[in-house]
């Protein structure tokens, strides 16, 4: 009995079929830059079952990890041992259907009048470099109703001259990542790719390819590392969709931790408190997580004092006999670090992270009120300072060609206001 292929023909069959079509091609061309040259790729028509999805697709990098995490019976090397096996391709199709739904592509192509307008871009081995989601959407529709969607029975592909891995990656970056970075490429997929590539490609070279600077890439990797630890801490390792929308929160945590340079214990405590906020985003007093989390830092000491009582943290300090005899002047820094670590450990092990958020919020609200009161006290000074800056700017830009009408009247008003302010000062 012959095997029924829906997600890619065997490698040899793909290669021979594409080579024959390309060798006899004298029709449509598709123009792109590839390997530093502007090329006219031959466009050929193949059965929709023939191409294979590109497993190394940046867009699906972390969702493959999540798929394996949620399907523990599958081999951990499913996507790497043989990327073009039936099992790997079927699994990739399932992952892509989620992204297809996010992009509303099924709805787009359900309309009979919406057909393929641009070719998929494939390697000479039939691996789809650009157009994986479109191919997935067309397959979903065609396999659900082969008569209604018979226009997807065949698809057009523009064939690259080879399948060089580095060149293919560069093409994906050029065609997709740079263009769609803010829309379709979820932050942790990009970060996973950066982290992987930094092992083999100089970060300055890679950042230039991505149209970013090295500092941005390093920060994104730090956010990725933190998110990875967070998912493990909540018992959902590699379930990356849980943090799809939390990049700015993780960014603020990374920036916050980096600002706490002198105390490792402070960093750990801050991280554990921030974890609780991410677990309970609805408890941020109407603020965005990325706005609320930085407020933990200036209030950290007072928050720790409150949490020490709330969580009933007890720190047993060991004293040396000489300390009892002579007294000790080294208890402040060391004991504070111990207390912070003990509180952090209590937060990590609590079954009630909501109480941590509630306690922290109480302190943060108090700090916010104090800042508001400080700002209110400086209101007059701030307004007068702004007025002085405006006058300074006006004087620096004096020009005889400017209209002088009404200026005298405004100067009189300013002088009158100044008299009132002088009286208030006295």
PDB file of N, CA, C and O in Angstrom, residues 292-355:
ATOM      1  N   UNK A 292       4.323  49.231  36.990  1.00  0.00           N
ATOM      2  CA  UNK A 292       4.227  48.944  38.424  1.00  0.00           C
ATOM      3  C   UNK A 292       5.508  48.321  38.967  1.00  0.00           C
ATOM      4  O   UNK A 292       5.968  48.683  40.065  1.00  0.00           O
ATOM      5  N   UNK A 293       6.089  47.399  38.214  1.00  0.00           N
ATOM      6  CA  UNK A 293       7.247  46.652  38.710  1.00  0.00           C
ATOM      7  C   UNK A 293       8.433  47.550  39.099  1.00  0.00           C
ATOM      8  O   UNK A 293       9.047  47.322  40.147  1.00  0.00           O
ATOM      9  N   UNK A 294       8.789  48.584  38.305  1.00  0.00           N
ATOM     10  CA  UNK A 294       9.921  49.429  38.718  1.00  0.00           C
ATOM     11  C   UNK A 294       9.702  50.145  40.055  1.00  0.00           C
ATOM     12  O   UNK A 294      10.672  50.529  40.712  1.00  0.00           O
ATOM     13  N   UNK A 295       8.446  50.299  40.461  1.00  0.00           N
ATOM     14  CA  UNK A 295       8.157  50.984  41.727  1.00  0.00           C
ATOM     15  C   UNK A 295       8.537  50.139  42.940  1.00  0.00           C
ATOM     16  O   UNK A 295       8.565  50.643  44.061  1.00  0.00           O
ATOM     17  N   UNK A 296       8.818  48.858  42.691  1.00  0.00           N
ATOM     18  CA  UNK A 296       9.248  47.994  43.798  1.00  0.00           C
ATOM     19  C   UNK A 296      10.614  48.437  44.311  1.00  0.00           C
ATOM     20  O   UNK A 296      10.873  48.385  45.525  1.00  0.00           O
ATOM     21  N   UNK A 297      11.480  48.893  43.392  1.00  0.00           N
ATOM     22  CA  UNK A 297      12.883  49.138  43.740  1.00  0.00           C
ATOM     23  C   UNK A 297      13.071  50.195  44.820  1.00  0.00           C
ATOM     24  O   UNK A 297      13.696  49.923  45.853  1.00  0.00           O
ATOM     25  N   UNK A 298      12.538  51.435  44.656  1.00  0.00           N
ATOM     26  CA  UNK A 298      12.762  52.431  45.724  1.00  0.00           C
ATOM     27  C   UNK A 298      12.098  52.052  47.043  1.00  0.00           C
ATOM     28  O   UNK A 298      12.522  52.513  48.111  1.00  0.00           O
ATOM     29  N   UNK A 299      11.071  51.207  46.982  1.00  0.00           N
ATOM     30  CA  UNK A 299      10.350  50.825  48.200  1.00  0.00           C
ATOM     31  C   UNK A 299      10.787  49.469  48.734  1.00  0.00           C
ATOM     32  O   UNK A 299      10.193  48.946  49.678  1.00  0.00           O
ATOM     33  N   UNK A 300      11.857  48.893  48.159  1.00  0.00           N
ATOM     34  CA  UNK A 300      12.215  47.509  48.453  1.00  0.00           C
ATOM     35  C   UNK A 300      12.482  47.251  49.932  1.00  0.00           C
ATOM     36  O   UNK A 300      12.029  46.247  50.487  1.00  0.00           O
ATOM     37  N   UNK A 301      13.198  48.156  50.565  1.00  0.00           N
ATOM     38  CA  UNK A 301      13.532  47.934  51.984  1.00  0.00           C
ATOM     39  C   UNK A 301      12.270  47.896  52.841  1.00  0.00           C
ATOM     40  O   UNK A 301      12.107  46.997  53.681  1.00  0.00           O
ATOM     41  N   UNK A 302      11.364  48.851  52.622  1.00  0.00           N
ATOM     42  CA  UNK A 302      10.132  48.883  53.409  1.00  0.00           C
ATOM     43  C   UNK A 302       9.222  47.707  53.065  1.00  0.00           C
ATOM     44  O   UNK A 302       8.531  47.174  53.936  1.00  0.00           O
ATOM     45  N   UNK A 303       9.220  47.316  51.776  1.00  0.00           N
ATOM     46  CA  UNK A 303       8.435  46.138  51.396  1.00  0.00           C
ATOM     47  C   UNK A 303       8.963  44.902  52.105  1.00  0.00           C
ATOM     48  O   UNK A 303       8.201  44.068  52.598  1.00  0.00           O
ATOM     49  N   UNK A 304      10.292  44.790  52.186  1.00  0.00           N
ATOM     50  CA  UNK A 304      10.886  43.621  52.852  1.00  0.00           C
ATOM     51  C   UNK A 304      10.508  43.586  54.330  1.00  0.00           C
ATOM     52  O   UNK A 304      10.224  42.512  54.882  1.00  0.00           O
ATOM     53  N   UNK A 305      10.490  44.761  54.981  1.00  0.00           N
ATOM     54  CA  UNK A 305      10.091  44.806  56.396  1.00  0.00           C
ATOM     55  C   UNK A 305       8.657  44.316  56.576  1.00  0.00           C
ATOM     56  O   UNK A 305       8.356  43.546  57.504  1.00  0.00           O
ATOM     57  N   UNK A 306       7.772  44.759  55.674  1.00  0.00           N
ATOM     58  CA  UNK A 306       6.367  44.349  55.771  1.00  0.00           C
ATOM     59  C   UNK A 306       6.202  42.867  55.480  1.00  0.00           C
ATOM     60  O   UNK A 306       5.438  42.166  56.160  1.00  0.00           O
ATOM     61  N   UNK A 307       6.924  42.392  54.463  1.00  0.00           N
ATOM     62  CA  UNK A 307       6.815  40.978  54.105  1.00  0.00           C
ATOM     63  C   UNK A 307       7.401  40.071  55.188  1.00  0.00           C
ATOM     64  O   UNK A 307       6.916  38.956  55.401  1.00  0.00           O
ATOM     65  N   UNK A 308       8.413  40.570  55.869  1.00  0.00           N
ATOM     66  CA  UNK A 308       9.022  39.776  56.944  1.00  0.00           C
ATOM     67  C   UNK A 308       7.973  39.459  58.009  1.00  0.00           C
ATOM     68  O   UNK A 308       7.897  38.323  58.510  1.00  0.00           O
ATOM     69  N   UNK A 309       7.148  40.449  58.329  1.00  0.00           N
ATOM     70  CA  UNK A 309       6.087  40.230  59.319  1.00  0.00           C
ATOM     71  C   UNK A 309       4.940  39.419  58.729  1.00  0.00           C
ATOM     72  O   UNK A 309       4.442  38.481  59.364  1.00  0.00           O
ATOM     73  N   UNK A 310       4.522  39.780  57.500  1.00  0.00           N
ATOM     74  CA  UNK A 310       3.371  39.110  56.870  1.00  0.00           C
ATOM     75  C   UNK A 310       3.625  37.628  56.672  1.00  0.00           C
ATOM     76  O   UNK A 310       2.746  36.784  56.922  1.00  0.00           O
ATOM     77  N   UNK A 311       4.834  37.298  56.226  1.00  0.00           N
ATOM     78  CA  UNK A 311       5.172  35.892  55.945  1.00  0.00           C
ATOM     79  C   UNK A 311       5.798  35.197  57.145  1.00  0.00           C
ATOM     80  O   UNK A 311       6.203  34.035  57.061  1.00  0.00           O
ATOM     81  N   UNK A 312       5.899  35.937  58.264  1.00  0.00           N
ATOM     82  CA  UNK A 312       6.452  35.401  59.514  1.00  0.00           C
ATOM     83  C   UNK A 312       7.832  34.781  59.301  1.00  0.00           C
ATOM     84  O   UNK A 312       8.104  33.628  59.662  1.00  0.00           O
ATOM     85  N   UNK A 313       8.697  35.577  58.695  1.00  0.00           N
ATOM     86  CA  UNK A 313      10.059  35.120  58.411  1.00  0.00           C
ATOM     87  C   UNK A 313      10.912  35.282  59.657  1.00  0.00           C
ATOM     88  O   UNK A 313      10.947  36.356  60.266  1.00  0.00           O
ATOM     89  N   UNK A 314      11.592  34.229  60.002  1.00  0.00           N
ATOM     90  CA  UNK A 314      12.488  34.273  61.163  1.00  0.00           C
ATOM     91  C   UNK A 314      13.899  33.972  60.691  1.00  0.00           C
ATOM     92  O   UNK A 314      14.141  32.945  60.041  1.00  0.00           O
ATOM     93  N   UNK A 315      14.832  34.853  61.026  1.00  0.00           N
ATOM     94  CA  UNK A 315      16.229  34.659  60.646  1.00  0.00           C
ATOM     95  C   UNK A 315      17.039  34.411  61.906  1.00  0.00           C
ATOM     96  O   UNK A 315      17.099  35.259  62.797  1.00  0.00           O
ATOM     97  N   UNK A 316      17.643  33.240  61.989  1.00  0.00           N
ATOM     98  CA  UNK A 316      18.471  32.899  63.150  1.00  0.00           C
ATOM     99  C   UNK A 316      19.901  33.309  62.869  1.00  0.00           C
ATOM    100  O   UNK A 316      20.529  32.811  61.927  1.00  0.00           O
ATOM    101  N   UNK A 317      20.405  34.242  63.653  1.00  0.00           N
ATOM    102  CA  UNK A 317      21.774  34.722  63.440  1.00  0.00           C
ATOM    103  C   UNK A 317      22.714  34.028  64.413  1.00  0.00           C
ATOM    104  O   UNK A 317      22.473  33.980  65.613  1.00  0.00           O
ATOM    105  N   UNK A 318      23.759  33.447  63.872  1.00  0.00           N
ATOM    106  CA  UNK A 318      24.764  32.791  64.711  1.00  0.00           C
ATOM    107  C   UNK A 318      25.773  33.818  65.192  1.00  0.00           C
ATOM    108  O   UNK A 318      26.334  34.574  64.392  1.00  0.00           O
ATOM    109  N   UNK A 319      26.014  33.845  66.485  1.00  0.00           N
ATOM    110  CA  UNK A 319      26.949  34.819  67.043  1.00  0.00           C
ATOM    111  C   UNK A 319      28.218  34.127  67.531  1.00  0.00           C
ATOM    112  O   UNK A 319      28.165  33.056  68.129  1.00  0.00           O
ATOM    113  N   UNK A 320      29.309  34.760  67.280  1.00  0.00           N
ATOM    114  CA  UNK A 320      30.595  34.277  67.766  1.00  0.00           C
ATOM    115  C   UNK A 320      30.741  34.689  69.229  1.00  0.00           C
ATOM    116  O   UNK A 320      30.230  35.724  69.650  1.00  0.00           O
ATOM    117  N   UNK A 321      31.445  33.873  70.029  1.00  0.00           N
ATOM    118  CA  UNK A 321      31.656  34.215  71.438  1.00  0.00           C
ATOM    119  C   UNK A 321      32.304  35.576  71.587  1.00  0.00           C
ATOM    120  O   UNK A 321      32.020  36.314  72.532  1.00  0.00           O
ATOM    121  N   UNK A 322      33.233  35.919  70.674  1.00  0.00           N
ATOM    122  CA  UNK A 322      33.908  37.218  70.760  1.00  0.00           C
ATOM    123  C   UNK A 322      32.930  38.364  70.530  1.00  0.00           C
ATOM    124  O   UNK A 322      33.100  39.455  71.061  1.00  0.00           O
ATOM    125  N   UNK A 323      31.876  38.109  69.726  1.00  0.00           N
ATOM    126  CA  UNK A 323      30.864  39.139  69.512  1.00  0.00           C
ATOM    127  C   UNK A 323      30.172  39.471  70.832  1.00  0.00           C
ATOM    128  O   UNK A 323      29.877  40.630  71.119  1.00  0.00           O
ATOM    129  N   UNK A 324      29.875  38.424  71.609  1.00  0.00           N
ATOM    130  CA  UNK A 324      29.218  38.653  72.897  1.00  0.00           C
ATOM    131  C   UNK A 324      30.129  39.421  73.850  1.00  0.00           C
ATOM    132  O   UNK A 324      29.674  40.247  74.642  1.00  0.00           O
ATOM    133  N   UNK A 325      31.433  39.110  73.755  1.00  0.00           N
ATOM    134  CA  UNK A 325      32.380  39.742  74.683  1.00  0.00           C
ATOM    135  C   UNK A 325      32.676  41.177  74.301  1.00  0.00           C
ATOM    136  O   UNK A 325      32.670  42.069  75.151  1.00  0.00           O
ATOM    137  N   UNK A 326      32.952  41.397  73.025  1.00  0.00           N
ATOM    138  CA  UNK A 326      33.384  42.725  72.580  1.00  0.00           C
ATOM    139  C   UNK A 326      32.297  43.514  71.845  1.00  0.00           C
ATOM    140  O   UNK A 326      32.474  44.709  71.589  1.00  0.00           O
ATOM    141  N   UNK A 327      31.207  42.784  71.459  1.00  0.00           N
ATOM    142  CA  UNK A 327      30.206  43.461  70.623  1.00  0.00           C
ATOM    143  C   UNK A 327      30.615  43.331  69.158  1.00  0.00           C
ATOM    144  O   UNK A 327      31.769  43.080  68.857  1.00  0.00           O
ATOM    145  N   UNK A 328      29.671  43.456  68.268  1.00  0.00           N
ATOM    146  CA  UNK A 328      29.960  43.322  66.841  1.00  0.00           C
ATOM    147  C   UNK A 328      29.459  44.520  66.068  1.00  0.00           C
ATOM    148  O   UNK A 328      28.388  45.034  66.333  1.00  0.00           O
ATOM    149  N   UNK A 329      30.310  44.986  65.133  1.00  0.00           N
ATOM    150  CA  UNK A 329      29.893  46.111  64.285  1.00  0.00           C
ATOM    151  C   UNK A 329      29.731  45.655  62.834  1.00  0.00           C
ATOM    152  O   UNK A 329      29.727  46.446  61.907  1.00  0.00           O
ATOM    153  N   UNK A 330      29.593  44.342  62.619  1.00  0.00           N
ATOM    154  CA  UNK A 330      29.474  43.836  61.247  1.00  0.00           C
ATOM    155  C   UNK A 330      28.101  43.225  60.979  1.00  0.00           C
ATOM    156  O   UNK A 330      27.904  42.550  59.990  1.00  0.00           O
ATOM    157  N   UNK A 331      27.144  43.508  61.915  1.00  0.00           N
ATOM    158  CA  UNK A 331      25.857  42.830  61.768  1.00  0.00           C
ATOM    159  C   UNK A 331      24.951  43.478  60.734  1.00  0.00           C
ATOM    160  O   UNK A 331      24.066  42.839  60.205  1.00  0.00           O
ATOM    161  N   UNK A 332      25.139  44.745  60.389  1.00  0.00           N
ATOM    162  CA  UNK A 332      24.175  45.469  59.562  1.00  0.00           C
ATOM    163  C   UNK A 332      24.062  44.917  58.147  1.00  0.00           C
ATOM    164  O   UNK A 332      23.006  44.427  57.740  1.00  0.00           O
ATOM    165  N   UNK A 333      25.169  44.957  57.397  1.00  0.00           N
ATOM    166  CA  UNK A 333      25.114  44.537  55.990  1.00  0.00           C
ATOM    167  C   UNK A 333      24.849  43.051  55.857  1.00  0.00           C
ATOM    168  O   UNK A 333      23.958  42.631  55.121  1.00  0.00           O
ATOM    169  N   UNK A 334      25.626  42.232  56.584  1.00  0.00           N
ATOM    170  CA  UNK A 334      25.493  40.784  56.470  1.00  0.00           C
ATOM    171  C   UNK A 334      24.100  40.322  56.883  1.00  0.00           C
ATOM    172  O   UNK A 334      23.494  39.483  56.216  1.00  0.00           O
ATOM    173  N   UNK A 335      23.579  40.868  58.001  1.00  0.00           N
ATOM    174  CA  UNK A 335      22.276  40.425  58.485  1.00  0.00           C
ATOM    175  C   UNK A 335      21.171  40.866  57.540  1.00  0.00           C
ATOM    176  O   UNK A 335      20.201  40.137  57.333  1.00  0.00           O
ATOM    177  N   UNK A 336      21.308  42.054  56.934  1.00  0.00           N
ATOM    178  CA  UNK A 336      20.309  42.527  55.965  1.00  0.00           C
ATOM    179  C   UNK A 336      20.258  41.594  54.769  1.00  0.00           C
ATOM    180  O   UNK A 336      19.184  41.236  54.281  1.00  0.00           O
ATOM    181  N   UNK A 337      21.438  41.191  54.290  1.00  0.00           N
ATOM    182  CA  UNK A 337      21.494  40.258  53.169  1.00  0.00           C
ATOM    183  C   UNK A 337      20.808  38.947  53.539  1.00  0.00           C
ATOM    184  O   UNK A 337      20.045  38.385  52.741  1.00  0.00           O
ATOM    185  N   UNK A 338      21.061  38.463  54.744  1.00  0.00           N
ATOM    186  CA  UNK A 338      20.444  37.212  55.200  1.00  0.00           C
ATOM    187  C   UNK A 338      18.927  37.347  55.269  1.00  0.00           C
ATOM    188  O   UNK A 338      18.183  36.433  54.889  1.00  0.00           O
ATOM    189  N   UNK A 339      18.472  38.486  55.761  1.00  0.00           N
ATOM    190  CA  UNK A 339      17.029  38.722  55.870  1.00  0.00           C
ATOM    191  C   UNK A 339      16.395  38.747  54.484  1.00  0.00           C
ATOM    192  O   UNK A 339      15.352  38.129  54.249  1.00  0.00           O
ATOM    193  N   UNK A 340      17.021  39.471  53.556  1.00  0.00           N
ATOM    194  CA  UNK A 340      16.498  39.549  52.190  1.00  0.00           C
ATOM    195  C   UNK A 340      16.396  38.156  51.570  1.00  0.00           C
ATOM    196  O   UNK A 340      15.401  37.817  50.925  1.00  0.00           O
ATOM    197  N   UNK A 341      17.446  37.358  51.742  1.00  0.00           N
ATOM    198  CA  UNK A 341      17.442  36.010  51.178  1.00  0.00           C
ATOM    199  C   UNK A 341      16.370  35.132  51.821  1.00  0.00           C
ATOM    200  O   UNK A 341      15.716  34.335  51.139  1.00  0.00           O
ATOM    201  N   UNK A 342      16.187  35.290  53.122  1.00  0.00           N
ATOM    202  CA  UNK A 342      15.168  34.509  53.825  1.00  0.00           C
ATOM    203  C   UNK A 342      13.763  34.903  53.353  1.00  0.00           C
ATOM    204  O   UNK A 342      12.893  34.043  53.152  1.00  0.00           O
ATOM    205  N   UNK A 343      13.543  36.201  53.161  1.00  0.00           N
ATOM    206  CA  UNK A 343      12.239  36.664  52.668  1.00  0.00           C
ATOM    207  C   UNK A 343      12.005  36.177  51.239  1.00  0.00           C
ATOM    208  O   UNK A 343      10.911  35.724  50.893  1.00  0.00           O
ATOM    209  N   UNK A 344      13.044  36.270  50.427  1.00  0.00           N
ATOM    210  CA  UNK A 344      12.937  35.800  49.036  1.00  0.00           C
ATOM    211  C   UNK A 344      12.581  34.320  49.001  1.00  0.00           C
ATOM    212  O   UNK A 344      11.745  33.889  48.188  1.00  0.00           O
ATOM    213  N   UNK A 345      13.194  33.541  49.881  1.00  0.00           N
ATOM    214  CA  UNK A 345      12.919  32.115  49.939  1.00  0.00           C
ATOM    215  C   UNK A 345      11.482  31.854  50.386  1.00  0.00           C
ATOM    216  O   UNK A 345      10.802  30.968  49.861  1.00  0.00           O
ATOM    217  N   UNK A 346      11.012  32.667  51.334  1.00  0.00           N
ATOM    218  CA  UNK A 346       9.636  32.515  51.820  1.00  0.00           C
ATOM    219  C   UNK A 346       8.628  32.849  50.712  1.00  0.00           C
ATOM    220  O   UNK A 346       7.606  32.176  50.565  1.00  0.00           O
ATOM    221  N   UNK A 347       8.943  33.879  49.917  1.00  0.00           N
ATOM    222  CA  UNK A 347       8.065  34.256  48.796  1.00  0.00           C
ATOM    223  C   UNK A 347       8.020  33.121  47.783  1.00  0.00           C
ATOM    224  O   UNK A 347       6.957  32.754  47.273  1.00  0.00           O
ATOM    225  N   UNK A 348       9.194  32.583  47.484  1.00  0.00           N
ATOM    226  CA  UNK A 348       9.299  31.513  46.480  1.00  0.00           C
ATOM    227  C   UNK A 348       8.474  30.299  46.880  1.00  0.00           C
ATOM    228  O   UNK A 348       7.910  29.610  46.019  1.00  0.00           O
ATOM    229  N   UNK A 349       8.379  30.039  48.173  1.00  0.00           N
ATOM    230  CA  UNK A 349       7.708  28.827  48.656  1.00  0.00           C
ATOM    231  C   UNK A 349       6.284  29.064  49.152  1.00  0.00           C
ATOM    232  O   UNK A 349       5.626  28.123  49.581  1.00  0.00           O
ATOM    233  N   UNK A 350       5.817  30.296  49.070  1.00  0.00           N
ATOM    234  CA  UNK A 350       4.479  30.574  49.591  1.00  0.00           C
ATOM    235  C   UNK A 350       3.406  30.017  48.642  1.00  0.00           C
ATOM    236  O   UNK A 350       3.586  29.982  47.418  1.00  0.00           O
ATOM    237  N   UNK A 351       2.310  29.596  49.240  1.00  0.00           N
ATOM    238  CA  UNK A 351       1.155  29.151  48.451  1.00  0.00           C
ATOM    239  C   UNK A 351       0.200  30.309  48.182  1.00  0.00           C
ATOM    240  O   UNK A 351      -0.847  30.106  47.570  1.00  0.00           O
ATOM    241  N   UNK A 352       0.591  31.488  48.651  1.00  0.00           N
ATOM    242  CA  UNK A 352      -0.293  32.640  48.542  1.00  0.00           C
ATOM    243  C   UNK A 352       0.453  33.857  47.991  1.00  0.00           C
ATOM    244  O   UNK A 352       0.716  34.816  48.720  1.00  0.00           O
ATOM    245  N   UNK A 353       0.818  33.828  46.692  1.00  0.00           N
ATOM    246  CA  UNK A 353       1.539  34.975  46.127  1.00  0.00           C
ATOM    247  C   UNK A 353       0.713  36.265  46.144  1.00  0.00           C
ATOM    248  O   UNK A 353       1.261  37.359  46.087  1.00  0.00           O
ATOM    249  N   UNK A 354      -0.622  36.112  46.237  1.00  0.00           N
ATOM    250  CA  UNK A 354      -1.487  37.296  46.266  1.00  0.00           C
ATOM    251  C   UNK A 354      -1.185  38.173  47.477  1.00  0.00           C
ATOM    252  O   UNK A 354      -1.227  39.411  47.381  1.00  0.00           O
ATOM    253  N   UNK A 355      -0.846  37.542  48.608  1.00  0.00           N
ATOM    254  CA  UNK A 355      -0.553  38.329  49.812  1.00  0.00           C
ATOM    255  C   UNK A 355       0.739  39.108  49.650  1.00  0.00           C
ATOM    256  O   UNK A 355       0.900  40.201  50.196  1.00  0.00           O
TER     257      UNK A 355
END
